[in-house]
Every structure is written in structure tokens, then in C-alpha cells.
Amino acid sequence: MKDDLFEKWMEAGDIRTFPAGTVLLQDGSYIRSVPVVLSGVVKVLKQNDEGREILLYYIQPGESCVMSFLGGLHEEKSKIKAVVEEDADVLLIPIDEVRRLIREEYGFIEFMFRLYHRRFEEVLSVLEAVAFKRMDERLLSLLHKKVLLNGSPQLQITHQQLADELGTDRVVVSRLLKQLENEGVVQLGRNRIVVMKTSP
């Protein structure tokens, strides 16, 4: 992201700080602004009618949410849920300003198209994992991803949170984590998991 372009985006929106756990965008709500993450991490999930969720992708610093971008432009209700994973500073650009940036700033469109391509590949990876990978493989892959995002092998997370992101039941995740602990892959504590082997 070029500095001169980013400065124009900063002028178009407001920067807000959100603690971990904050829901930035609720499934079924109207999209009023497009988030650009400046620091921290935001996770994007898909929720079904029963309330079960599955992780689609993470938004890291310097990235935005293409789903909110497209939904906001078409004045549609959100089809995803966005939750702050780590305390985050987020630039919120109102939809009217997004429309102006599309008209006036080619760099903004280019930025969103690059992100769209990346997110499409990530969502395909999720579909592939759900269709073809065992749950233990998916769990281990998620743990490795979180280690990379957090920059630490020690994760403050519950079994229920992992189950929610994988779209499965807590008892399944607890059983698989115990199996991984017996294999020396992880070390379990209260709301804490230490990943002993960090290579996927």
C-alpha cells in the first residue's frame, strides 16, 4: 500500500481501537463502512441458521474485508461476521466515501481486487479442507495459523472457540487436543494451548 494513497484513505475515514472479542460486523446487518485493519487481527466467519460458525479468513494489518466492500456497495445485508481476534486499530471508511474513492482513486480499486483474489483462494482452501481433510488435520492447521498470527506458540484460547472456528462440536476438539497432547504436539492448560511443534 503506497503511503500517498493511504493518506487519502485515512482522510476519508475514522480510526477506532477495538478490544479482542468485539464484533465489527454482524451477519444479517447492513454494512455502513468498510474496515481497513491498521494493527491487530480480525477474523471473518460464516454463520448458519443454527448459529454454528466456521472461519473463512483473517484480516491482517494493511488488509480489508472484501465481503463488506462488495456488500456495502450493493446495499446488501452482511453475509459474514467479523470479530476482532487481537486488539485492533481499524480505519472505518463510510460507504459513500468508498464510492468516491472508487471513482477518484484507481489505487483503491487495485487494492481491493488484489485482496479479492487472495480471499477467494483462502475460501477455496476452507472448502477443500472441509471436503477432503480430517478434523485433526484442520485443527492442527488452524493452530499453526494462529501461532503465526500471534507470533507466539502460546495461545490464549478455549476449546469452544476453536470448535466455533472449525464449525464442529467442543467435545470433538477436546478429544483431538488430548490426542495431540499425548503425541507431544501441544501442551494444554486452562484456556491456554502451547503448540510444541510449530511446523505444519
PDB file of C-alpha atoms in Angstrom:
ATOM      1  CA  MET A   1       0.000   0.000   0.000  1.00  0.00           C
ATOM      2  CA  LYS A   2       1.564   3.304  -1.082  1.00  0.00           C
ATOM      3  CA  ASP A   3       1.841   5.996   1.584  1.00  0.00           C
ATOM      4  CA  ASP A   4       0.294   8.765  -0.520  1.00  0.00           C
ATOM      5  CA  LEU A   5      -2.739   6.622  -1.353  1.00  0.00           C
ATOM      6  CA  PHE A   6      -3.103   5.502   2.230  1.00  0.00           C
ATOM      7  CA  GLU A   7      -3.100   9.110   3.464  1.00  0.00           C
ATOM      8  CA  LYS A   8      -6.100   9.828   1.218  1.00  0.00           C
ATOM      9  CA  TRP A   9      -7.910   6.806   2.626  1.00  0.00           C
ATOM     10  CA  MET A  10      -7.145   7.981   6.160  1.00  0.00           C
ATOM     11  CA  GLU A  11      -8.770  11.324   5.364  1.00  0.00           C
ATOM     12  CA  ALA A  12     -11.886   9.521   4.140  1.00  0.00           C
ATOM     13  CA  GLY A  13     -12.487   7.538   7.330  1.00  0.00           C
ATOM     14  CA  ASP A  14     -12.063   7.375  11.095  1.00  0.00           C
ATOM     15  CA  ILE A  15      -9.598   5.301  13.111  1.00  0.00           C
ATOM     16  CA  ARG A  16     -11.019   3.405  16.059  1.00  0.00           C
ATOM     17  CA  THR A  17      -9.494   0.983  18.535  1.00  0.00           C
ATOM     18  CA  PHE A  18     -11.364  -2.244  19.305  1.00  0.00           C
ATOM     19  CA  PRO A  19     -10.536  -4.796  22.016  1.00  0.00           C
ATOM     20  CA  ALA A  20     -10.381  -8.517  21.256  1.00  0.00           C
ATOM     21  CA  GLY A  21     -13.834 -10.075  21.040  1.00  0.00           C
ATOM     22  CA  THR A  22     -15.536  -7.002  19.568  1.00  0.00           C
ATOM     23  CA  VAL A  23     -17.980  -7.860  16.775  1.00  0.00           C
ATOM     24  CA  LEU A  24     -17.230  -5.392  13.966  1.00  0.00           C
ATOM     25  CA  LEU A  25     -19.847  -6.748  11.620  1.00  0.00           C
ATOM     26  CA  GLN A  26     -22.788  -8.994  12.397  1.00  0.00           C
ATOM     27  CA  ASP A  27     -24.244 -11.497   9.945  1.00  0.00           C
ATOM     28  CA  GLY A  28     -27.501 -10.035   8.591  1.00  0.00           C
ATOM     29  CA  SER A  29     -26.723  -6.398   9.434  1.00  0.00           C
ATOM     30  CA  TYR A  30     -26.381  -3.581   6.919  1.00  0.00           C
ATOM     31  CA  ILE A  31     -22.837  -2.511   6.097  1.00  0.00           C
ATOM     32  CA  ARG A  32     -22.204   1.166   6.841  1.00  0.00           C
ATOM     33  CA  SER A  33     -18.427   1.233   6.416  1.00  0.00           C
ATOM     34  CA  VAL A  34     -15.513  -0.795   5.082  1.00  0.00           C
ATOM     35  CA  PRO A  35     -12.792  -1.697   7.608  1.00  0.00           C
ATOM     36  CA  VAL A  36      -9.066  -1.458   6.896  1.00  0.00           C
ATOM     37  CA  VAL A  37      -7.043  -3.099   9.659  1.00  0.00           C
ATOM     38  CA  LEU A  38      -4.068  -0.996  10.795  1.00  0.00           C
ATOM     39  CA  SER A  39      -2.908  -3.203  13.675  1.00  0.00           C
ATOM     40  CA  GLY A  40      -4.117  -6.385  15.305  1.00  0.00           C
ATOM     41  CA  VAL A  41      -6.119  -9.145  13.633  1.00  0.00           C
ATOM     42  CA  VAL A  42      -9.786  -9.546  12.667  1.00  0.00           C
ATOM     43  CA  LYS A  43     -11.316 -12.918  11.844  1.00  0.00           C
ATOM     44  CA  VAL A  44     -14.143 -13.388   9.360  1.00  0.00           C
ATOM     45  CA  LEU A  45     -16.638 -16.199   9.926  1.00  0.00           C
ATOM     46  CA  LYS A  46     -19.696 -17.615   8.194  1.00  0.00           C
ATOM     47  CA  GLN A  47     -22.676 -18.469  10.393  1.00  0.00           C
ATOM     48  CA  ASN A  48     -25.544 -20.840   9.583  1.00  0.00           C
ATOM     49  CA  ASP A  49     -29.172 -20.600  10.706  1.00  0.00           C
ATOM     50  CA  GLU A  50     -28.441 -22.648  13.835  1.00  0.00           C
ATOM     51  CA  GLY A  51     -25.679 -20.261  14.891  1.00  0.00           C
ATOM     52  CA  ARG A  52     -22.788 -22.609  14.065  1.00  0.00           C
ATOM     53  CA  GLU A  53     -19.783 -20.779  12.628  1.00  0.00           C
ATOM     54  CA  ILE A  54     -16.754 -21.573  10.505  1.00  0.00           C
ATOM     55  CA  LEU A  55     -13.632 -19.479   9.987  1.00  0.00           C
ATOM     56  CA  LEU A  56     -13.200 -18.138   6.452  1.00  0.00           C
ATOM     57  CA  TYR A  57     -10.073 -15.997   6.759  1.00  0.00           C
ATOM     58  CA  TYR A  58      -8.134 -13.479   8.850  1.00  0.00           C
ATOM     59  CA  ILE A  59      -7.741  -9.777   8.079  1.00  0.00           C
ATOM     60  CA  GLN A  60      -4.229  -8.659   8.991  1.00  0.00           C
ATOM     61  CA  PRO A  61      -2.666  -5.164   9.149  1.00  0.00           C
ATOM     62  CA  GLY A  62      -2.823  -3.414   5.772  1.00  0.00           C
ATOM     63  CA  GLU A  63      -5.784  -5.522   4.634  1.00  0.00           C
ATOM     64  CA  SER A  64      -9.535  -5.041   4.364  1.00  0.00           C
ATOM     65  CA  CYS A  65     -12.679  -7.161   4.111  1.00  0.00           C
ATOM     66  CA  VAL A  66     -13.806  -7.647   0.511  1.00  0.00           C
ATOM     67  CA  MET A  67     -17.116  -9.106   1.668  1.00  0.00           C
ATOM     68  CA  SER A  68     -18.035  -5.872   3.452  1.00  0.00           C
ATOM     69  CA  PHE A  69     -16.736  -3.887   0.459  1.00  0.00           C
ATOM     70  CA  LEU A  70     -18.985  -5.697  -2.031  1.00  0.00           C
ATOM     71  CA  GLY A  71     -21.983  -5.929   0.291  1.00  0.00           C
ATOM     72  CA  GLY A  72     -21.773  -2.257   1.214  1.00  0.00           C
ATOM     73  CA  LEU A  73     -21.595  -1.108  -2.396  1.00  0.00           C
ATOM     74  CA  HIS A  74     -24.716  -3.093  -3.274  1.00  0.00           C
ATOM     75  CA  GLU A  75     -26.519  -2.056  -0.072  1.00  0.00           C
ATOM     76  CA  GLU A  76     -26.952  -5.694   0.885  1.00  0.00           C
ATOM     77  CA  LYS A  77     -27.035  -7.206   4.344  1.00  0.00           C
ATOM     78  CA  SER A  78     -23.796  -8.775   5.516  1.00  0.00           C
ATOM     79  CA  LYS A  79     -23.344 -12.475   4.810  1.00  0.00           C
ATOM     80  CA  ILE A  80     -20.415 -12.781   7.220  1.00  0.00           C
ATOM     81  CA  LYS A  81     -19.461 -11.994  10.798  1.00  0.00           C
ATOM     82  CA  ALA A  82     -16.255 -10.081  11.574  1.00  0.00           C
ATOM     83  CA  VAL A  83     -14.757 -10.351  15.077  1.00  0.00           C
ATOM     84  CA  VAL A  84     -11.593  -8.778  16.491  1.00  0.00           C
ATOM     85  CA  GLU A  85      -9.124 -11.603  17.231  1.00  0.00           C
ATOM     86  CA  GLU A  86      -6.406  -9.371  18.728  1.00  0.00           C
ATOM     87  CA  ASP A  87      -6.838  -5.769  19.933  1.00  0.00           C
ATOM     88  CA  ALA A  88      -7.011  -3.799  16.703  1.00  0.00           C
ATOM     89  CA  ASP A  89      -6.804  -0.291  15.291  1.00  0.00           C
ATOM     90  CA  VAL A  90      -9.205  -0.137  12.369  1.00  0.00           C
ATOM     91  CA  LEU A  91      -9.792   2.533   9.746  1.00  0.00           C
ATOM     92  CA  LEU A  92     -13.530   2.657   9.032  1.00  0.00           C
ATOM     93  CA  ILE A  93     -14.326   4.179   5.633  1.00  0.00           C
ATOM     94  CA  PRO A  94     -18.022   5.067   5.176  1.00  0.00           C
ATOM     95  CA  ILE A  95     -19.661   3.508   2.102  1.00  0.00           C
ATOM     96  CA  ASP A  96     -20.252   6.932   0.487  1.00  0.00           C
ATOM     97  CA  GLU A  97     -16.532   7.648   0.799  1.00  0.00           C
ATOM     98  CA  VAL A  98     -15.744   4.203  -0.625  1.00  0.00           C
ATOM     99  CA  ARG A  99     -17.825   5.059  -3.697  1.00  0.00           C
ATOM    100  CA  ARG A 100     -15.894   8.333  -4.077  1.00  0.00           C
ATOM    101  CA  LEU A 101     -12.549   6.547  -3.763  1.00  0.00           C
ATOM    102  CA  ILE A 102     -13.617   4.090  -6.462  1.00  0.00           C
ATOM    103  CA  ARG A 103     -14.345   6.993  -8.808  1.00  0.00           C
ATOM    104  CA  GLU A 104     -11.246   9.027  -7.997  1.00  0.00           C
ATOM    105  CA  GLU A 105      -8.523   6.610  -6.842  1.00  0.00           C
ATOM    106  CA  TYR A 106      -7.509   3.761  -9.138  1.00  0.00           C
ATOM    107  CA  GLY A 107      -5.155   2.518  -6.431  1.00  0.00           C
ATOM    108  CA  PHE A 108      -8.106   1.799  -4.172  1.00  0.00           C
ATOM    109  CA  ILE A 109      -9.785  -0.428  -6.780  1.00  0.00           C
ATOM    110  CA  GLU A 110      -6.477  -2.193  -7.472  1.00  0.00           C
ATOM    111  CA  PHE A 111      -6.032  -2.794  -3.728  1.00  0.00           C
ATOM    112  CA  MET A 112      -9.491  -4.338  -3.405  1.00  0.00           C
ATOM    113  CA  PHE A 113      -9.083  -6.555  -6.483  1.00  0.00           C
ATOM    114  CA  ARG A 114      -5.787  -7.937  -5.154  1.00  0.00           C
ATOM    115  CA  LEU A 115      -7.483  -8.691  -1.854  1.00  0.00           C
ATOM    116  CA  TYR A 116     -10.463 -10.260  -3.610  1.00  0.00           C
ATOM    117  CA  HIS A 117      -8.133 -12.680  -5.409  1.00  0.00           C
ATOM    118  CA  ARG A 118      -6.382 -13.605  -2.146  1.00  0.00           C
ATOM    119  CA  ARG A 119      -9.635 -14.075  -0.217  1.00  0.00           C
ATOM    120  CA  PHE A 120     -11.116 -16.202  -2.990  1.00  0.00           C
ATOM    121  CA  GLU A 121      -8.132 -18.549  -2.731  1.00  0.00           C
ATOM    122  CA  GLU A 122      -8.463 -18.670   1.062  1.00  0.00           C
ATOM    123  CA  VAL A 123     -12.158 -19.519   0.895  1.00  0.00           C
ATOM    124  CA  LEU A 124     -11.383 -22.252  -1.646  1.00  0.00           C
ATOM    125  CA  SER A 125      -8.833 -23.638   0.815  1.00  0.00           C
ATOM    126  CA  VAL A 126     -11.512 -23.732   3.517  1.00  0.00           C
ATOM    127  CA  LEU A 127     -13.885 -25.595   1.193  1.00  0.00           C
ATOM    128  CA  GLU A 128     -11.132 -28.035   0.269  1.00  0.00           C
ATOM    129  CA  ALA A 129     -10.292 -28.642   3.937  1.00  0.00           C
ATOM    130  CA  VAL A 130     -13.931 -29.233   4.899  1.00  0.00           C
ATOM    131  CA  ALA A 131     -14.472 -31.579   1.970  1.00  0.00           C
ATOM    132  CA  PHE A 132     -11.236 -33.555   1.947  1.00  0.00           C
ATOM    133  CA  LYS A 133      -9.290 -33.190   5.220  1.00  0.00           C
ATOM    134  CA  ARG A 134      -9.799 -34.932   8.527  1.00  0.00           C
ATOM    135  CA  MET A 135     -10.776 -32.798  11.518  1.00  0.00           C
ATOM    136  CA  ASP A 136      -7.442 -33.411  13.270  1.00  0.00           C
ATOM    137  CA  GLU A 137      -5.607 -32.036  10.213  1.00  0.00           C
ATOM    138  CA  ARG A 138      -7.859 -28.980  10.135  1.00  0.00           C
ATOM    139  CA  LEU A 139      -7.371 -28.381  13.859  1.00  0.00           C
ATOM    140  CA  LEU A 140      -3.588 -28.582  13.625  1.00  0.00           C
ATOM    141  CA  SER A 141      -3.571 -26.297  10.583  1.00  0.00           C
ATOM    142  CA  LEU A 142      -5.658 -23.733  12.499  1.00  0.00           C
ATOM    143  CA  LEU A 143      -3.327 -23.878  15.497  1.00  0.00           C
ATOM    144  CA  HIS A 144      -0.288 -23.300  13.266  1.00  0.00           C
ATOM    145  CA  LYS A 145      -2.031 -20.370  11.597  1.00  0.00           C
ATOM    146  CA  LYS A 146      -2.787 -18.806  14.984  1.00  0.00           C
ATOM    147  CA  VAL A 147       0.819 -19.255  16.102  1.00  0.00           C
ATOM    148  CA  LEU A 148       1.993 -17.354  13.015  1.00  0.00           C
ATOM    149  CA  LEU A 149      -0.561 -14.583  13.568  1.00  0.00           C
ATOM    150  CA  ASN A 150       0.230 -14.220  17.272  1.00  0.00           C
ATOM    151  CA  GLY A 151       3.980 -14.580  16.890  1.00  0.00           C
ATOM    152  CA  SER A 152       3.976 -16.965  19.839  1.00  0.00           C
ATOM    153  CA  PRO A 153       3.416 -20.720  20.342  1.00  0.00           C
ATOM    154  CA  GLN A 154       1.316 -19.921  23.428  1.00  0.00           C
ATOM    155  CA  LEU A 155      -2.330 -19.330  22.530  1.00  0.00           C
ATOM    156  CA  GLN A 156      -4.963 -17.938  24.885  1.00  0.00           C
ATOM    157  CA  ILE A 157      -8.000 -19.714  23.504  1.00  0.00           C
ATOM    158  CA  THR A 158     -10.723 -22.087  24.633  1.00  0.00           C
ATOM    159  CA  HIS A 159     -11.730 -25.398  23.126  1.00  0.00           C
ATOM    160  CA  GLN A 160     -15.132 -23.872  22.363  1.00  0.00           C
ATOM    161  CA  GLN A 161     -13.559 -21.013  20.383  1.00  0.00           C
ATOM    162  CA  LEU A 162     -11.591 -23.481  18.275  1.00  0.00           C
ATOM    163  CA  ALA A 163     -14.714 -25.564  17.742  1.00  0.00           C
ATOM    164  CA  ASP A 164     -16.630 -22.475  16.612  1.00  0.00           C
ATOM    165  CA  GLU A 165     -13.972 -21.558  14.066  1.00  0.00           C
ATOM    166  CA  LEU A 166     -13.839 -25.106  12.725  1.00  0.00           C
ATOM    167  CA  GLY A 167     -17.612 -25.494  12.610  1.00  0.00           C
ATOM    168  CA  THR A 168     -17.661 -28.537  14.879  1.00  0.00           C
ATOM    169  CA  ASP A 169     -18.510 -29.513  18.468  1.00  0.00           C
ATOM    170  CA  ARG A 170     -16.384 -28.712  21.519  1.00  0.00           C
ATOM    171  CA  VAL A 171     -16.190 -32.376  22.564  1.00  0.00           C
ATOM    172  CA  VAL A 172     -14.620 -33.231  19.192  1.00  0.00           C
ATOM    173  CA  VAL A 173     -11.968 -30.527  19.585  1.00  0.00           C
ATOM    174  CA  SER A 174     -11.260 -31.507  23.216  1.00  0.00           C
ATOM    175  CA  ARG A 175     -10.768 -35.150  22.216  1.00  0.00           C
ATOM    176  CA  LEU A 176      -8.428 -34.229  19.355  1.00  0.00           C
ATOM    177  CA  LEU A 177      -6.430 -31.798  21.512  1.00  0.00           C
ATOM    178  CA  LYS A 178      -5.947 -34.505  24.136  1.00  0.00           C
ATOM    179  CA  GLN A 179      -4.727 -36.816  21.392  1.00  0.00           C
ATOM    180  CA  LEU A 180      -2.281 -34.148  20.179  1.00  0.00           C
ATOM    181  CA  GLU A 181      -1.091 -33.623  23.773  1.00  0.00           C
ATOM    182  CA  ASN A 182      -0.423 -37.347  24.139  1.00  0.00           C
ATOM    183  CA  GLU A 183       1.623 -37.157  20.932  1.00  0.00           C
ATOM    184  CA  GLY A 184       3.649 -34.246  22.328  1.00  0.00           C
ATOM    185  CA  VAL A 185       2.373 -31.807  19.704  1.00  0.00           C
ATOM    186  CA  VAL A 186       0.611 -29.462  22.132  1.00  0.00           C
ATOM    187  CA  GLN A 187       0.537 -28.734  25.864  1.00  0.00           C
ATOM    188  CA  LEU A 188      -2.875 -27.962  27.338  1.00  0.00           C
ATOM    189  CA  GLY A 189      -3.737 -25.567  30.169  1.00  0.00           C
ATOM    190  CA  ARG A 190      -6.777 -23.637  31.339  1.00  0.00           C
ATOM    191  CA  ASN A 191      -7.916 -21.559  28.317  1.00  0.00           C
ATOM    192  CA  ARG A 192      -4.342 -21.944  27.039  1.00  0.00           C
ATOM    193  CA  ILE A 193      -2.670 -24.099  24.421  1.00  0.00           C
ATOM    194  CA  VAL A 194       1.065 -24.239  23.811  1.00  0.00           C
ATOM    195  CA  VAL A 195       1.983 -25.564  20.372  1.00  0.00           C
ATOM    196  CA  MET A 196       5.197 -27.536  20.862  1.00  0.00           C
ATOM    197  CA  LYS A 197       5.757 -28.364  17.191  1.00  0.00           C
ATOM    198  CA  THR A 198       5.205 -25.302  15.023  1.00  0.00           C
ATOM    199  CA  SER A 199       5.841 -26.771  11.565  1.00  0.00           C
ATOM    200  CA  PRO A 200       2.626 -27.935   9.816  1.00  0.00           C
TER     201      PRO A 200
END
